[in-house]
PDB file of C-alpha atoms and ligand atoms in Angstrom:
ATOM      1  CA  MET R   1      20.710  37.783  -7.254  1.00  0.00           C
ATOM      2  CA  ILE R   2      17.911  36.697  -9.591  1.00  0.00           C
ATOM      3  CA  ILE R   3      16.325  33.280  -9.107  1.00  0.00           C
ATOM      4  CA  ALA R   4      14.050  31.886 -11.817  1.00  0.00           C
ATOM      5  CA  ILE R   5      11.598  29.147 -10.910  1.00  0.00           C
ATOM      6  CA  ASP R   6       9.446  27.556 -13.588  1.00  0.00           C
ATOM      7  CA  GLY R   7       7.186  24.574 -13.888  1.00  0.00           C
ATOM      8  CA  PRO R   8       3.636  23.414 -14.528  1.00  0.00           C
ATOM      9  CA  ALA R   9       0.575  24.196 -12.408  1.00  0.00           C
ATOM     10  CA  ALA R  10       0.525  22.691  -8.916  1.00  0.00           C
ATOM     11  CA  SER R  11       4.105  21.422  -9.182  1.00  0.00           C
ATOM     12  CA  GLY R  12       4.967  23.174  -5.920  1.00  0.00           C
ATOM     13  CA  LYS R  13       6.963  25.968  -7.558  1.00  0.00           C
ATOM     14  CA  GLY R  14       4.993  28.717  -5.814  1.00  0.00           C
ATOM     15  CA  THR R  15       5.605  27.240  -2.360  1.00  0.00           C
ATOM     16  CA  VAL R  16       9.309  26.772  -3.075  1.00  0.00           C
ATOM     17  CA  ALA R  17       9.614  30.308  -4.475  1.00  0.00           C
ATOM     18  CA  ARG R  18       7.766  31.945  -1.577  1.00  0.00           C
ATOM     19  CA  ARG R  19       9.772  30.078   1.036  1.00  0.00           C
ATOM     20  CA  LEU R  20      13.085  30.852  -0.654  1.00  0.00           C
ATOM     21  CA  ALA R  21      12.124  34.521  -0.886  1.00  0.00           C
ATOM     22  CA  GLU R  22      11.279  34.638   2.820  1.00  0.00           C
ATOM     23  CA  HIS R  23      14.453  32.832   3.792  1.00  0.00           C
ATOM     24  CA  LEU R  24      16.744  34.966   1.611  1.00  0.00           C
ATOM     25  CA  ASN R  25      14.822  38.225   2.157  1.00  0.00           C
ATOM     26  CA  HIS R  26      14.335  38.498  -1.619  1.00  0.00           C
ATOM     27  CA  ALA R  27      11.408  40.146  -3.386  1.00  0.00           C
ATOM     28  CA  TYR R  28       8.948  37.619  -4.836  1.00  0.00           C
ATOM     29  CA  LEU R  29       6.831  37.860  -7.971  1.00  0.00           C
ATOM     30  CA  ASP R  30       4.254  35.229  -8.862  1.00  0.00           C
ATOM     31  CA  THR R  31       4.089  35.985 -12.595  1.00  0.00           C
ATOM     32  CA  GLY R  32       1.096  33.665 -13.026  1.00  0.00           C
ATOM     33  CA  SER R  33      -0.918  36.188 -11.021  1.00  0.00           C
ATOM     34  CA  LEU R  34      -0.374  38.741 -13.814  1.00  0.00           C
ATOM     35  CA  TYR R  35      -1.803  36.397 -16.460  1.00  0.00           C
ATOM     36  CA  ARG R  36      -4.601  35.452 -14.060  1.00  0.00           C
ATOM     37  CA  ALA R  37      -5.420  39.132 -13.507  1.00  0.00           C
ATOM     38  CA  VAL R  38      -5.656  39.738 -17.269  1.00  0.00           C
ATOM     39  CA  ALA R  39      -7.885  36.659 -17.559  1.00  0.00           C
ATOM     40  CA  LEU R  40     -10.140  37.813 -14.725  1.00  0.00           C
ATOM     41  CA  SER R  41     -10.481  41.216 -16.325  1.00  0.00           C
ATOM     42  CA  VAL R  42     -11.527  39.597 -19.635  1.00  0.00           C
ATOM     43  CA  LEU R  43     -13.943  37.191 -17.910  1.00  0.00           C
ATOM     44  CA  ARG R  44     -15.571  40.005 -15.934  1.00  0.00           C
ATOM     45  CA  ALA R  45     -16.124  41.901 -19.169  1.00  0.00           C
ATOM     46  CA  GLY R  46     -17.955  38.804 -20.456  1.00  0.00           C
ATOM     47  CA  ALA R  47     -15.393  38.433 -23.270  1.00  0.00           C
ATOM     48  CA  ASP R  48     -13.477  35.488 -24.750  1.00  0.00           C
ATOM     49  CA  PRO R  49      -9.964  35.005 -23.239  1.00  0.00           C
ATOM     50  CA  SER R  50      -8.744  33.486 -26.527  1.00  0.00           C
ATOM     51  CA  ASP R  51      -9.592  36.645 -28.457  1.00  0.00           C
ATOM     52  CA  ALA R  52      -6.152  38.183 -29.040  1.00  0.00           C
ATOM     53  CA  ALA R  53      -7.303  41.786 -29.551  1.00  0.00           C
ATOM     54  CA  ILE R  54      -9.495  41.756 -26.439  1.00  0.00           C
ATOM     55  CA  ALA R  55      -6.902  40.003 -24.263  1.00  0.00           C
ATOM     56  CA  SER R  56      -4.164  42.459 -25.255  1.00  0.00           C
ATOM     57  CA  ALA R  57      -6.401  45.465 -24.581  1.00  0.00           C
ATOM     58  CA  HIS R  58      -7.091  44.112 -21.069  1.00  0.00           C
ATOM     59  CA  ALA R  59      -3.357  43.483 -20.514  1.00  0.00           C
ATOM     60  CA  ARG R  60      -2.511  47.069 -21.523  1.00  0.00           C
ATOM     61  CA  ASP R  61      -5.147  48.567 -19.197  1.00  0.00           C
ATOM     62  CA  LEU R  62      -4.665  46.090 -16.362  1.00  0.00           C
ATOM     63  CA  ASP R  63      -5.958  47.140 -12.948  1.00  0.00           C
ATOM     64  CA  PRO R  64      -3.162  46.046 -10.539  1.00  0.00           C
ATOM     65  CA  ASN R  65      -5.754  45.510  -7.781  1.00  0.00           C
ATOM     66  CA  LEU R  66      -6.986  42.456  -9.685  1.00  0.00           C
ATOM     67  CA  THR R  67      -3.819  40.573  -8.645  1.00  0.00           C
ATOM     68  CA  GLU R  68      -5.264  40.610  -5.098  1.00  0.00           C
ATOM     69  CA  ASP R  69      -8.793  39.608  -6.107  1.00  0.00           C
ATOM     70  CA  PRO R  70     -10.285  36.589  -4.282  1.00  0.00           C
ATOM     71  CA  ASP R  71     -11.387  35.091  -7.635  1.00  0.00           C
ATOM     72  CA  LEU R  72      -7.802  35.074  -8.912  1.00  0.00           C
ATOM     73  CA  ARG R  73      -7.184  31.478  -7.760  1.00  0.00           C
ATOM     74  CA  SER R  74     -10.398  29.931  -9.107  1.00  0.00           C
ATOM     75  CA  ALA R  75     -10.243  27.081 -11.614  1.00  0.00           C
ATOM     76  CA  ALA R  76     -12.062  29.212 -14.206  1.00  0.00           C
ATOM     77  CA  THR R  77      -9.515  32.016 -13.893  1.00  0.00           C
ATOM     78  CA  GLY R  78      -6.621  29.529 -14.170  1.00  0.00           C
ATOM     79  CA  ALA R  79      -7.996  28.021 -17.378  1.00  0.00           C
ATOM     80  CA  ALA R  80      -8.632  31.483 -18.876  1.00  0.00           C
ATOM     81  CA  ALA R  81      -5.128  32.620 -17.809  1.00  0.00           C
ATOM     82  CA  SER R  82      -3.593  29.844 -19.870  1.00  0.00           C
ATOM     83  CA  LYS R  83      -5.575  31.143 -22.881  1.00  0.00           C
ATOM     84  CA  VAL R  84      -4.616  34.816 -22.566  1.00  0.00           C
ATOM     85  CA  ALA R  85      -1.019  33.675 -21.950  1.00  0.00           C
ATOM     86  CA  ALA R  86      -0.927  32.175 -25.446  1.00  0.00           C
ATOM     87  CA  VAL R  87      -1.445  35.653 -26.957  1.00  0.00           C
ATOM     88  CA  GLY R  88       1.942  37.108 -27.935  1.00  0.00           C
ATOM     89  CA  SER R  89       0.978  40.752 -27.393  1.00  0.00           C
ATOM     90  CA  VAL R  90      -0.268  39.947 -23.864  1.00  0.00           C
ATOM     91  CA  ARG R  91       3.116  38.400 -23.086  1.00  0.00           C
ATOM     92  CA  SER R  92       5.076  41.337 -24.486  1.00  0.00           C
ATOM     93  CA  THR R  93       2.939  43.806 -22.503  1.00  0.00           C
ATOM     94  CA  LEU R  94       3.711  41.973 -19.234  1.00  0.00           C
ATOM     95  CA  LEU R  95       7.387  41.358 -20.028  1.00  0.00           C
ATOM     96  CA  ALA R  96       8.796  44.792 -19.143  1.00  0.00           C
ATOM     97  CA  PHE R  97       7.167  44.789 -15.696  1.00  0.00           C
ATOM     98  CA  GLN R  98       8.595  41.343 -14.905  1.00  0.00           C
ATOM     99  CA  ARG R  99      12.117  42.229 -16.092  1.00  0.00           C
ATOM    100  CA  ASN R 100      12.071  45.480 -14.198  1.00  0.00           C
ATOM    101  CA  PHE R 101      10.993  43.671 -11.020  1.00  0.00           C
ATOM    102  CA  ALA R 102      13.894  41.220 -11.441  1.00  0.00           C
ATOM    103  CA  VAL R 103      16.531  43.848 -12.068  1.00  0.00           C
ATOM    104  CA  THR R 104      15.254  46.417  -9.551  1.00  0.00           C
ATOM    105  CA  PRO R 105      13.498  44.477  -6.785  1.00  0.00           C
ATOM    106  CA  PRO R 106      11.092  46.616  -4.731  1.00  0.00           C
ATOM    107  CA  ASN R 107      12.068  47.811  -1.238  1.00  0.00           C
ATOM    108  CA  THR R 108      15.772  47.554  -2.119  1.00  0.00           C
ATOM    109  CA  ARG R 109      15.796  43.816  -1.446  1.00  0.00           C
ATOM    110  CA  PRO R 110      19.080  42.086  -2.266  1.00  0.00           C
ATOM    111  CA  GLY R 111      17.501  39.895  -4.928  1.00  0.00           C
ATOM    112  CA  ALA R 112      14.367  38.782  -6.715  1.00  0.00           C
ATOM    113  CA  ILE R 113      12.639  35.450  -7.158  1.00  0.00           C
ATOM    114  CA  LEU R 114      10.166  35.091 -10.009  1.00  0.00           C
ATOM    115  CA  ASP R 115       8.081  32.022 -10.696  1.00  0.00           C
ATOM    116  CA  GLY R 116       6.200  31.171 -13.856  1.00  0.00           C
ATOM    117  CA  ARG R 117       6.616  29.213 -17.075  1.00  0.00           C
ATOM    118  CA  ASP R 118       9.197  31.194 -19.051  1.00  0.00           C
ATOM    119  CA  ILE R 119      11.281  32.962 -16.412  1.00  0.00           C
ATOM    120  CA  GLY R 120      14.503  31.014 -16.996  1.00  0.00           C
ATOM    121  CA  THR R 121      14.089  30.939 -20.772  1.00  0.00           C
ATOM    122  CA  VAL R 122      12.657  34.346 -21.732  1.00  0.00           C
ATOM    123  CA  VAL R 123      12.067  36.786 -18.866  1.00  0.00           C
ATOM    124  CA  CYS R 124      15.436  36.299 -17.122  1.00  0.00           C
ATOM    125  CA  PRO R 125      17.642  34.082 -19.302  1.00  0.00           C
ATOM    126  CA  ASP R 126      20.682  35.345 -17.352  1.00  0.00           C
ATOM    127  CA  ALA R 127      19.244  34.518 -13.915  1.00  0.00           C
ATOM    128  CA  ASP R 128      21.875  33.435 -11.363  1.00  0.00           C
ATOM    129  CA  ARG R 129      19.948  30.297 -10.444  1.00  0.00           C
ATOM    130  CA  LYS R 130      17.209  28.462 -12.320  1.00  0.00           C
ATOM    131  CA  ILE R 131      14.986  25.683 -11.060  1.00  0.00           C
ATOM    132  CA  PHE R 132      12.393  23.763 -13.043  1.00  0.00           C
ATOM    133  CA  VAL R 133       9.872  22.177 -10.691  1.00  0.00           C
ATOM    134  CA  ILE R 134       7.843  19.166 -11.807  1.00  0.00           C
ATOM    135  CA  ALA R 135       5.593  16.529 -10.236  1.00  0.00           C
ATOM    136  CA  ASP R 136       3.559  13.628 -11.492  1.00  0.00           C
ATOM    137  CA  ARG R 137       0.331  14.946 -13.052  1.00  0.00           C
ATOM    138  CA  LYS R 138      -1.966  12.819 -10.841  1.00  0.00           C
ATOM    139  CA  ILE R 139      -0.217  14.103  -7.750  1.00  0.00           C
ATOM    140  CA  ARG R 140      -0.501  17.682  -9.002  1.00  0.00           C
ATOM    141  CA  ALA R 141      -4.204  17.148  -9.681  1.00  0.00           C
ATOM    142  CA  GLU R 142      -4.696  15.854  -6.141  1.00  0.00           C
ATOM    143  CA  ARG R 143      -2.945  18.922  -4.719  1.00  0.00           C
ATOM    144  CA  ARG R 144      -5.008  21.298  -6.853  1.00  0.00           C
ATOM    145  CA  PHE R 145      -8.214  19.374  -6.030  1.00  0.00           C
ATOM    146  CA  LYS R 146      -7.578  19.730  -2.283  1.00  0.00           C
ATOM    147  CA  GLU R 147      -6.675  23.390  -2.692  1.00  0.00           C
ATOM    148  CA  LEU R 148      -9.947  24.117  -4.548  1.00  0.00           C
ATOM    149  CA  LEU R 149     -12.005  22.228  -1.937  1.00  0.00           C
ATOM    150  CA  GLY R 150     -10.174  24.111   0.809  1.00  0.00           C
ATOM    151  CA  ARG R 151     -11.254  27.363  -0.814  1.00  0.00           C
ATOM    152  CA  GLY R 152     -14.866  26.202  -0.842  1.00  0.00           C
ATOM    153  CA  GLU R 153     -14.966  25.641  -4.607  1.00  0.00           C
ATOM    154  CA  ALA R 154     -17.009  22.667  -5.876  1.00  0.00           C
ATOM    155  CA  ALA R 155     -14.397  20.454  -7.548  1.00  0.00           C
ATOM    156  CA  ILE R 156     -14.358  17.006  -9.123  1.00  0.00           C
ATOM    157  CA  TYR R 157     -10.999  15.222  -9.168  1.00  0.00           C
ATOM    158  CA  ALA R 158     -11.354  13.826 -12.722  1.00  0.00           C
ATOM    159  CA  ARG R 159     -12.239  17.274 -14.009  1.00  0.00           C
ATOM    160  CA  VAL R 160      -9.255  18.861 -12.260  1.00  0.00           C
ATOM    161  CA  LEU R 161      -6.985  16.224 -13.814  1.00  0.00           C
ATOM    162  CA  ASP R 162      -8.413  16.903 -17.304  1.00  0.00           C
ATOM    163  CA  ASP R 163      -8.040  20.660 -16.846  1.00  0.00           C
ATOM    164  CA  LEU R 164      -4.406  20.287 -15.791  1.00  0.00           C
ATOM    165  CA  GLN R 165      -3.666  18.105 -18.792  1.00  0.00           C
ATOM    166  CA  GLU R 166      -5.259  20.635 -21.120  1.00  0.00           C
ATOM    167  CA  ARG R 167      -3.397  23.512 -19.471  1.00  0.00           C
ATOM    168  CA  ASP R 168      -0.033  21.687 -19.590  1.00  0.00           C
ATOM    169  CA  ALA R 169      -0.562  21.009 -23.293  1.00  0.00           C
ATOM    170  CA  ARG R 170      -1.532  24.614 -24.057  1.00  0.00           C
ATOM    171  CA  ASP R 171       1.264  26.142 -21.960  1.00  0.00           C
ATOM    172  CA  SER R 172       3.954  23.951 -23.485  1.00  0.00           C
ATOM    173  CA  SER R 173       2.830  23.996 -27.116  1.00  0.00           C
ATOM    174  CA  ARG R 174       2.181  27.721 -27.645  1.00  0.00           C
ATOM    175  CA  VAL R 175       4.439  29.469 -30.133  1.00  0.00           C
ATOM    176  CA  ASP R 176       5.413  32.358 -27.886  1.00  0.00           C
ATOM    177  CA  ALA R 177       7.553  31.509 -24.817  1.00  0.00           C
ATOM    178  CA  PRO R 178       6.301  27.946 -24.285  1.00  0.00           C
ATOM    179  CA  MET R 179       6.846  26.348 -20.890  1.00  0.00           C
ATOM    180  CA  ARG R 180      10.120  24.448 -20.965  1.00  0.00           C
ATOM    181  CA  GLN R 181      13.114  23.716 -18.795  1.00  0.00           C
ATOM    182  CA  ALA R 182      16.070  26.023 -19.448  1.00  0.00           C
ATOM    183  CA  GLU R 183      19.242  24.108 -20.272  1.00  0.00           C
ATOM    184  CA  ASP R 184      20.973  25.422 -17.154  1.00  0.00           C
ATOM    185  CA  ALA R 185      18.053  24.803 -14.782  1.00  0.00           C
ATOM    186  CA  MET R 186      18.099  22.259 -11.973  1.00  0.00           C
ATOM    187  CA  LEU R 187      15.212  19.792 -12.251  1.00  0.00           C
ATOM    188  CA  LEU R 188      13.329  19.409  -8.967  1.00  0.00           C
ATOM    189  CA  ASP R 189      10.722  16.630  -8.864  1.00  0.00           C
ATOM    190  CA  THR R 190       8.424  17.227  -5.877  1.00  0.00           C
ATOM    191  CA  SER R 191       6.184  14.172  -6.494  1.00  0.00           C
ATOM    192  CA  HIS R 192       7.376  12.482  -3.330  1.00  0.00           C
ATOM    193  CA  LEU R 193       8.634  15.466  -1.368  1.00  0.00           C
ATOM    194  CA  ASP R 194       6.754  17.444   1.257  1.00  0.00           C
ATOM    195  CA  PRO R 195       7.005  21.255   1.129  1.00  0.00           C
ATOM    196  CA  ASP R 196       9.857  21.317   3.674  1.00  0.00           C
ATOM    197  CA  GLN R 197      11.889  18.784   1.691  1.00  0.00           C
ATOM    198  CA  ALA R 198      11.282  20.610  -1.593  1.00  0.00           C
ATOM    199  CA  PHE R 199      12.371  23.882   0.010  1.00  0.00           C
ATOM    200  CA  GLU R 200      15.537  22.310   1.460  1.00  0.00           C
ATOM    201  CA  CYS R 201      16.527  20.881  -1.953  1.00  0.00           C
ATOM    202  CA  ALA R 202      15.963  24.235  -3.636  1.00  0.00           C
ATOM    203  CA  LEU R 203      17.852  26.115  -0.926  1.00  0.00           C
ATOM    204  CA  ALA R 204      20.835  23.754  -1.135  1.00  0.00           C
ATOM    205  CA  PHE R 205      20.999  24.346  -4.890  1.00  0.00           C
ATOM    206  CA  VAL R 206      20.565  28.115  -4.651  1.00  0.00           C
ATOM    207  CA  THR R 207      23.218  28.528  -1.979  1.00  0.00           C
ATOM    208  CA  SER R 208      25.712  26.086  -3.507  1.00  0.00           C
ATOM    209  CA  GLY R 209      28.829  27.889  -4.619  1.00  0.00           C
ATOM    210  CA  THR R 210      27.889  31.086  -2.786  1.00  0.00           C
ATOM    211  CA  THR R 211      29.428  32.288   0.444  1.00  0.00           C
TER     212      THR R 211
HETATM  213  O1   DC F   1       1.177  29.601 -12.339  1.00  0.00           O
HETATM  214  P1   DC F   1      -0.324  29.794 -12.589  1.00  0.00           P
HETATM  215  O2   DC F   1      -1.105  28.520 -12.596  1.00  0.00           O
HETATM  216  O3   DC F   1      -0.912  30.814 -11.679  1.00  0.00           O
HETATM  217  O4   DC F   1      -0.400  30.414 -14.088  1.00  0.00           O
HETATM  218  C1   DC F   1      -1.621  30.644 -14.744  1.00  0.00           C
HETATM  219  C2   DC F   1      -1.393  30.592 -16.245  1.00  0.00           C
HETATM  220  O5   DC F   1      -0.595  31.714 -16.632  1.00  0.00           O
HETATM  221  C3   DC F   1      -0.651  29.363 -16.760  1.00  0.00           C
HETATM  222  O6   DC F   1      -1.533  28.359 -17.192  1.00  0.00           O
HETATM  223  C4   DC F   1       0.177  29.874 -17.893  1.00  0.00           C
HETATM  224  C5   DC F   1       0.323  31.340 -17.657  1.00  0.00           C
HETATM  225  N1   DC F   1       1.674  31.760 -17.308  1.00  0.00           N
HETATM  226  C6   DC F   1       2.561  31.943 -18.338  1.00  0.00           C
HETATM  227  O7   DC F   1       2.235  31.670 -19.479  1.00  0.00           O
HETATM  228  N2   DC F   1       3.804  32.424 -18.084  1.00  0.00           N
HETATM  229  C7   DC F   1       4.193  32.711 -16.838  1.00  0.00           C
HETATM  230  N3   DC F   1       5.416  33.199 -16.623  1.00  0.00           N
HETATM  231  C8   DC F   1       3.293  32.500 -15.754  1.00  0.00           C
HETATM  232  C9   DC F   1       2.032  32.000 -16.018  1.00  0.00           C
END
């Protein structure tokens, strides 16, 4: 079974995806971490993440260890990830790995759950279940703000809100694989749900019609 979970930053899609994967014993791939790793590689080289030639070279030669790097979750890496993700050749370089993960999940797991922006529309358009997770932008900014503070990063709420707005706009307006809800995806609004409630809604949808 392939489950595609998409949605904007801090919508709660990662928590839902991780919890579903644990519950169903499925393999889990956070595809944002791939774009973040490319971004981190570009930033560490002191280069511009919007430079298409540079970003694609870093995607081609990506060091997989970067997906575990402590700087992966920083605000700077997130903003740069959204820029490298707008480069078509970066996306095509990462596409095969994502599709392969979905079709042949590691450790012979019975299924795969991928979360990102274009999983239900481009990476796995034939996924068995698709969920598009959203939440009010101010609520998402509050979540991200608390997460950054929790990680010891100096954060200002208004700045986090602006960054999210900019990232949403860039992720949904790019030409190549823009973030959007697939026609056959369930819409899950987590604005007023806690993580347990969001997980229960997703699980009910995923298991509906299965035995
Ligand atoms: O989910 P995230 O915040 O870790 O993602 C970081 C950036 O990567 C996001 O702003 C857009 C990009 N991304 C993408 O374009 N497609 C995906 N499938 C996953 C992430």
